[in-house]
Structure formats: structure tokens, C-alpha cells
């Protein structure tokens, strides 16, 4: 797990994004969940370990990660 967190921090730094607990938690959730998780799936995954992260924060972080091309948006029906 620690190696995973280090990799996540490195990816954020490489893309000139500030390393925050919220960004780390969200990226870790995305990598752990795999298979194109929805924002709701990410919220459910992190709510126990990070109950203070609001849904608006999750959407803002996802937008920032997309903008920096760390993740891609997948449209579904």
C-alpha cells in the first residue's frame, strides 16, 4: 500500500498538481476499484476512511485529474 501511495504522489508531482490527502485518496480509489469506477463508486469507497471529503470535492478533483490527463472520462449510457 505504501508503495502505491508513493507512486500516486509521484504522478501528482509529475503533473504539477499539489499532493493533497483528497487527491491521494481519490486516485487510490480509482486504481483499486479499476474498471472505470463512477464518481459514486469512488465516494462509497472512500467514505469510511475519509468521511470529510465532500462529493463536490470529489468532482473537482476528478476534473483536475482529467485536465492533467491522469485519468480519462468514459461516457456510458
Tab-separated table of N, CA and C in Angstrom:
chain	number	residue	atom	x	y	z
A	1	UNK	N	0.821	-1.203	0.000
A	1	UNK	CA	0.000	0.000	0.000
A	1	UNK	C	0.858	1.257	0.000
A	2	UNK	N	1.928	1.241	0.816
A	2	UNK	CA	2.797	2.415	0.894
A	2	UNK	C	3.447	2.696	-0.453
A	3	UNK	N	3.838	1.646	-1.163
A	3	UNK	CA	4.426	1.808	-2.488
A	3	UNK	C	3.416	2.448	-3.441
A	4	UNK	N	2.152	2.041	-3.327
A	4	UNK	CA	1.073	2.607	-4.124
A	4	UNK	C	0.929	4.106	-3.863
A	5	UNK	N	0.959	4.488	-2.597
A	5	UNK	CA	0.819	5.896	-2.216
A	5	UNK	C	1.996	6.702	-2.768
A	6	UNK	N	3.180	6.145	-2.699
A	6	UNK	CA	4.365	6.822	-3.239
A	6	UNK	C	4.213	7.032	-4.740
A	7	UNK	N	3.719	6.024	-5.443
A	7	UNK	CA	3.506	6.146	-6.886
A	7	UNK	C	2.456	7.218	-7.193
A	8	UNK	N	1.401	7.254	-6.412
A	8	UNK	CA	0.358	8.258	-6.610
A	8	UNK	C	0.924	9.657	-6.387
A	9	UNK	N	1.685	9.827	-5.322
A	9	UNK	CA	2.301	11.134	-5.048
A	9	UNK	C	3.207	11.548	-6.200
A	10	UNK	N	3.991	10.609	-6.699
A	10	UNK	CA	4.899	10.906	-7.813
A	10	UNK	C	4.134	11.327	-9.062
A	11	UNK	N	3.015	10.660	-9.349
A	11	UNK	CA	2.210	11.020	-10.521
A	11	UNK	C	1.639	12.423	-10.380
A	12	UNK	N	1.189	12.773	-9.190
A	12	UNK	CA	0.655	14.119	-8.965
A	12	UNK	C	1.743	15.169	-9.157
A	13	UNK	N	2.914	14.923	-8.601
A	13	UNK	CA	4.032	15.865	-8.725
A	13	UNK	C	4.449	16.007	-10.184
A	14	UNK	N	4.514	14.900	-10.916
A	14	UNK	CA	4.894	14.934	-12.332
A	14	UNK	C	3.953	15.805	-13.153
A	15	UNK	N	2.703	15.844	-12.755
A	15	UNK	CA	1.695	16.629	-13.489
A	15	UNK	C	1.474	18.009	-12.872
A	16	UNK	N	2.384	18.415	-11.992
A	16	UNK	CA	2.320	19.738	-11.347
A	16	UNK	C	1.031	19.951	-10.566
A	17	UNK	N	0.559	18.907	-9.921
A	17	UNK	CA	-0.600	19.011	-9.040
A	17	UNK	C	-0.121	18.930	-7.598
A	18	UNK	N	-0.739	19.731	-6.751
A	18	UNK	CA	-0.421	19.699	-5.337
A	18	UNK	C	-0.829	18.344	-4.771
A	19	UNK	N	0.024	17.778	-3.945
A	19	UNK	CA	-0.266	16.495	-3.315
A	19	UNK	C	-1.124	16.763	-2.084
A	20	UNK	N	-2.387	16.324	-2.135
A	20	UNK	CA	-3.306	16.519	-1.013
A	20	UNK	C	-3.879	15.162	-0.603
A	21	UNK	N	-4.326	15.042	0.640
A	21	UNK	CA	-4.937	13.778	1.069
A	21	UNK	C	-6.145	13.403	0.206
A	22	UNK	N	-6.902	14.401	-0.227
A	22	UNK	CA	-8.078	14.137	-1.057
A	22	UNK	C	-7.674	13.541	-2.401
A	23	UNK	N	-6.693	14.137	-3.044
A	23	UNK	CA	-6.246	13.631	-4.347
A	23	UNK	C	-5.660	12.240	-4.222
A	24	UNK	N	-4.888	12.017	-3.172
A	24	UNK	CA	-4.304	10.690	-2.955
A	24	UNK	C	-5.412	9.660	-2.760
A	25	UNK	N	-6.396	9.981	-1.919
A	25	UNK	CA	-7.488	9.039	-1.633
A	25	UNK	C	-8.290	8.723	-2.886
A	26	UNK	N	-8.554	9.733	-3.690
A	26	UNK	CA	-9.366	9.537	-4.893
A	26	UNK	C	-8.608	8.729	-5.942
A	27	UNK	N	-7.350	9.049	-6.165
A	27	UNK	CA	-6.564	8.262	-7.127
A	27	UNK	C	-6.382	6.823	-6.651
A	28	UNK	N	-6.158	6.656	-5.355
A	28	UNK	CA	-6.012	5.309	-4.809
A	28	UNK	C	-7.303	4.525	-5.016
A	29	UNK	N	-8.439	5.172	-4.835
A	29	UNK	CA	-9.738	4.514	-5.059
A	29	UNK	C	-9.890	4.121	-6.524
A	30	UNK	N	-9.521	5.010	-7.419
A	30	UNK	CA	-9.639	4.727	-8.853
A	30	UNK	C	-8.782	3.519	-9.228
A	31	UNK	N	-7.539	3.492	-8.746
A	31	UNK	CA	-6.649	2.388	-9.077
A	31	UNK	C	-7.114	1.081	-8.433
A	32	UNK	N	-7.637	1.151	-7.231
A	32	UNK	CA	-8.087	-0.049	-6.533
A	32	UNK	C	-9.369	-0.602	-7.143
A	33	UNK	N	-10.321	0.282	-7.429
A	33	UNK	CA	-11.599	-0.157	-7.978
A	33	UNK	C	-11.467	-0.660	-9.409
A	34	UNK	N	-10.621	-0.007	-10.195
A	34	UNK	CA	-10.425	-0.412	-11.584
A	34	UNK	C	-11.711	-0.379	-12.385
A	35	UNK	N	-11.644	-0.800	-13.630
A	35	UNK	CA	-12.808	-0.959	-14.496
A	35	UNK	C	-13.728	0.259	-14.537
A	36	UNK	N	-13.193	1.421	-14.706
A	36	UNK	CA	-13.949	2.660	-14.908
A	36	UNK	C	-14.953	2.966	-13.797
A	37	UNK	N	-14.481	3.212	-12.581
A	37	UNK	CA	-15.424	3.496	-11.490
A	37	UNK	C	-16.134	4.837	-11.697
A	38	UNK	N	-17.363	4.890	-11.254
A	38	UNK	CA	-18.122	6.143	-11.309
A	38	UNK	C	-17.740	6.991	-10.107
A	39	UNK	N	-18.117	8.259	-10.151
A	39	UNK	CA	-17.863	9.145	-9.006
A	39	UNK	C	-18.557	8.597	-7.762
A	40	UNK	N	-19.733	8.032	-7.934
A	40	UNK	CA	-20.468	7.461	-6.801
A	40	UNK	C	-19.728	6.263	-6.212
A	41	UNK	N	-19.153	5.437	-7.065
A	41	UNK	CA	-18.376	4.291	-6.584
A	41	UNK	C	-17.159	4.773	-5.796
A	42	UNK	N	-16.533	5.825	-6.278
A	42	UNK	CA	-15.367	6.388	-5.590
A	42	UNK	C	-15.784	6.935	-4.235
A	43	UNK	N	-16.910	7.656	-4.190
A	43	UNK	CA	-17.413	8.201	-2.920
A	43	UNK	C	-17.673	7.084	-1.914
A	44	UNK	N	-18.323	6.026	-2.366
A	44	UNK	CA	-18.619	4.907	-1.474
A	44	UNK	C	-17.352	4.237	-0.969
A	45	UNK	N	-16.352	4.155	-1.820
A	45	UNK	CA	-15.097	3.501	-1.448
A	45	UNK	C	-14.356	4.284	-0.364
A	46	UNK	N	-14.336	5.620	-0.487
A	46	UNK	CA	-13.520	6.419	0.440
A	46	UNK	C	-14.287	6.971	1.635
A	47	UNK	N	-15.616	6.804	1.697
A	47	UNK	CA	-16.397	7.453	2.756
A	47	UNK	C	-16.015	6.989	4.153
A	48	UNK	N	-15.634	5.733	4.321
A	48	UNK	CA	-15.260	5.241	5.653
A	48	UNK	C	-13.905	5.777	6.106
A	49	UNK	N	-12.946	5.778	5.210
A	49	UNK	CA	-11.603	6.213	5.587
A	49	UNK	C	-11.427	7.731	5.531
A	50	UNK	N	-12.250	8.411	4.734
A	50	UNK	CA	-12.160	9.870	4.586
A	50	UNK	C	-13.566	10.477	4.590
A	51	UNK	N	-14.266	10.432	5.724
A	51	UNK	CA	-15.655	10.908	5.748
A	51	UNK	C	-15.796	12.412	5.506
A	52	UNK	N	-14.716	13.153	5.636
A	52	UNK	CA	-14.782	14.600	5.458
A	52	UNK	C	-14.688	15.069	4.017
A	53	UNK	N	-14.463	14.168	3.090
A	53	UNK	CA	-14.357	14.562	1.687
A	53	UNK	C	-15.760	14.671	1.100
A	54	UNK	N	-16.130	15.879	0.721
A	54	UNK	CA	-17.464	16.132	0.172
A	54	UNK	C	-17.545	15.676	-1.282
A	55	UNK	N	-18.768	15.417	-1.728
A	55	UNK	CA	-18.948	14.969	-3.111
A	55	UNK	C	-18.471	16.035	-4.100
A	56	UNK	N	-18.668	17.308	-3.773
A	56	UNK	CA	-18.182	18.385	-4.641
A	56	UNK	C	-16.677	18.353	-4.794
A	57	UNK	N	-15.983	18.029	-3.722
A	57	UNK	CA	-14.523	17.912	-3.777
A	57	UNK	C	-14.120	16.771	-4.701
A	58	UNK	N	-14.838	15.676	-4.627
A	58	UNK	CA	-14.519	14.530	-5.484
A	58	UNK	C	-14.656	14.917	-6.954
A	59	UNK	N	-15.738	15.606	-7.286
A	59	UNK	CA	-15.923	16.033	-8.678
A	59	UNK	C	-14.841	17.024	-9.114
A	60	UNK	N	-14.462	17.942	-8.246
A	60	UNK	CA	-13.406	18.905	-8.592
A	60	UNK	C	-12.071	18.205	-8.800
A	61	UNK	N	-11.769	17.249	-7.936
A	61	UNK	CA	-10.516	16.507	-8.078
A	61	UNK	C	-10.535	15.685	-9.364
A	62	UNK	N	-11.651	15.035	-9.653
A	62	UNK	CA	-11.749	14.264	-10.897
A	62	UNK	C	-11.548	15.165	-12.109
A	63	UNK	N	-12.117	16.360	-12.089
A	63	UNK	CA	-11.915	17.307	-13.192
A	63	UNK	C	-10.443	17.684	-13.333
A	64	UNK	N	-9.788	17.948	-12.210
A	64	UNK	CA	-8.361	18.310	-12.246
A	64	UNK	C	-7.521	17.149	-12.776
A	65	UNK	N	-7.853	15.939	-12.359
A	65	UNK	CA	-7.106	14.768	-12.830
A	65	UNK	C	-7.314	14.547	-14.324
A	66	UNK	N	-8.516	14.814	-14.807
A	66	UNK	CA	-8.773	14.704	-16.251
A	66	UNK	C	-8.011	15.777	-17.015
A	67	UNK	N	-8.036	16.977	-16.494
A	67	UNK	CA	-7.350	18.093	-17.152
A	67	UNK	C	-5.861	17.812	-17.302
A	68	UNK	N	-5.273	17.168	-16.299
A	68	UNK	CA	-3.843	16.845	-16.331
A	68	UNK	C	-3.569	15.481	-16.967
A	69	UNK	N	-4.611	14.863	-17.521
A	69	UNK	CA	-4.525	13.595	-18.244
A	69	UNK	C	-4.011	12.428	-17.391
A	70	UNK	N	-4.357	12.448	-16.109
A	70	UNK	CA	-4.066	11.308	-15.252
A	70	UNK	C	-5.168	10.260	-15.350
A	71	UNK	N	-6.366	10.729	-15.694
A	71	UNK	CA	-7.499	9.837	-15.914
A	71	UNK	C	-8.245	10.316	-17.149
A	72	UNK	N	-9.121	9.453	-17.655
A	72	UNK	CA	-9.968	9.821	-18.797
A	72	UNK	C	-11.415	9.596	-18.418
A	73	UNK	N	-12.282	10.433	-18.955
A	73	UNK	CA	-13.717	10.277	-18.737
A	73	UNK	C	-14.234	9.226	-19.719
A	74	UNK	N	-15.018	8.308	-19.201
A	74	UNK	CA	-15.642	7.294	-20.030
A	74	UNK	C	-17.152	7.527	-19.955
A	75	UNK	N	-17.761	7.787	-21.102
A	75	UNK	CA	-19.204	8.012	-21.126
A	75	UNK	C	-19.918	6.689	-21.283
A	76	UNK	N	-20.950	6.525	-20.460
A	76	UNK	CA	-21.772	5.320	-20.528
A	76	UNK	C	-23.231	5.750	-20.627
A	77	UNK	N	-24.078	4.795	-20.927
A	77	UNK	CA	-25.489	5.113	-21.052
A	77	UNK	C	-26.152	5.203	-19.703
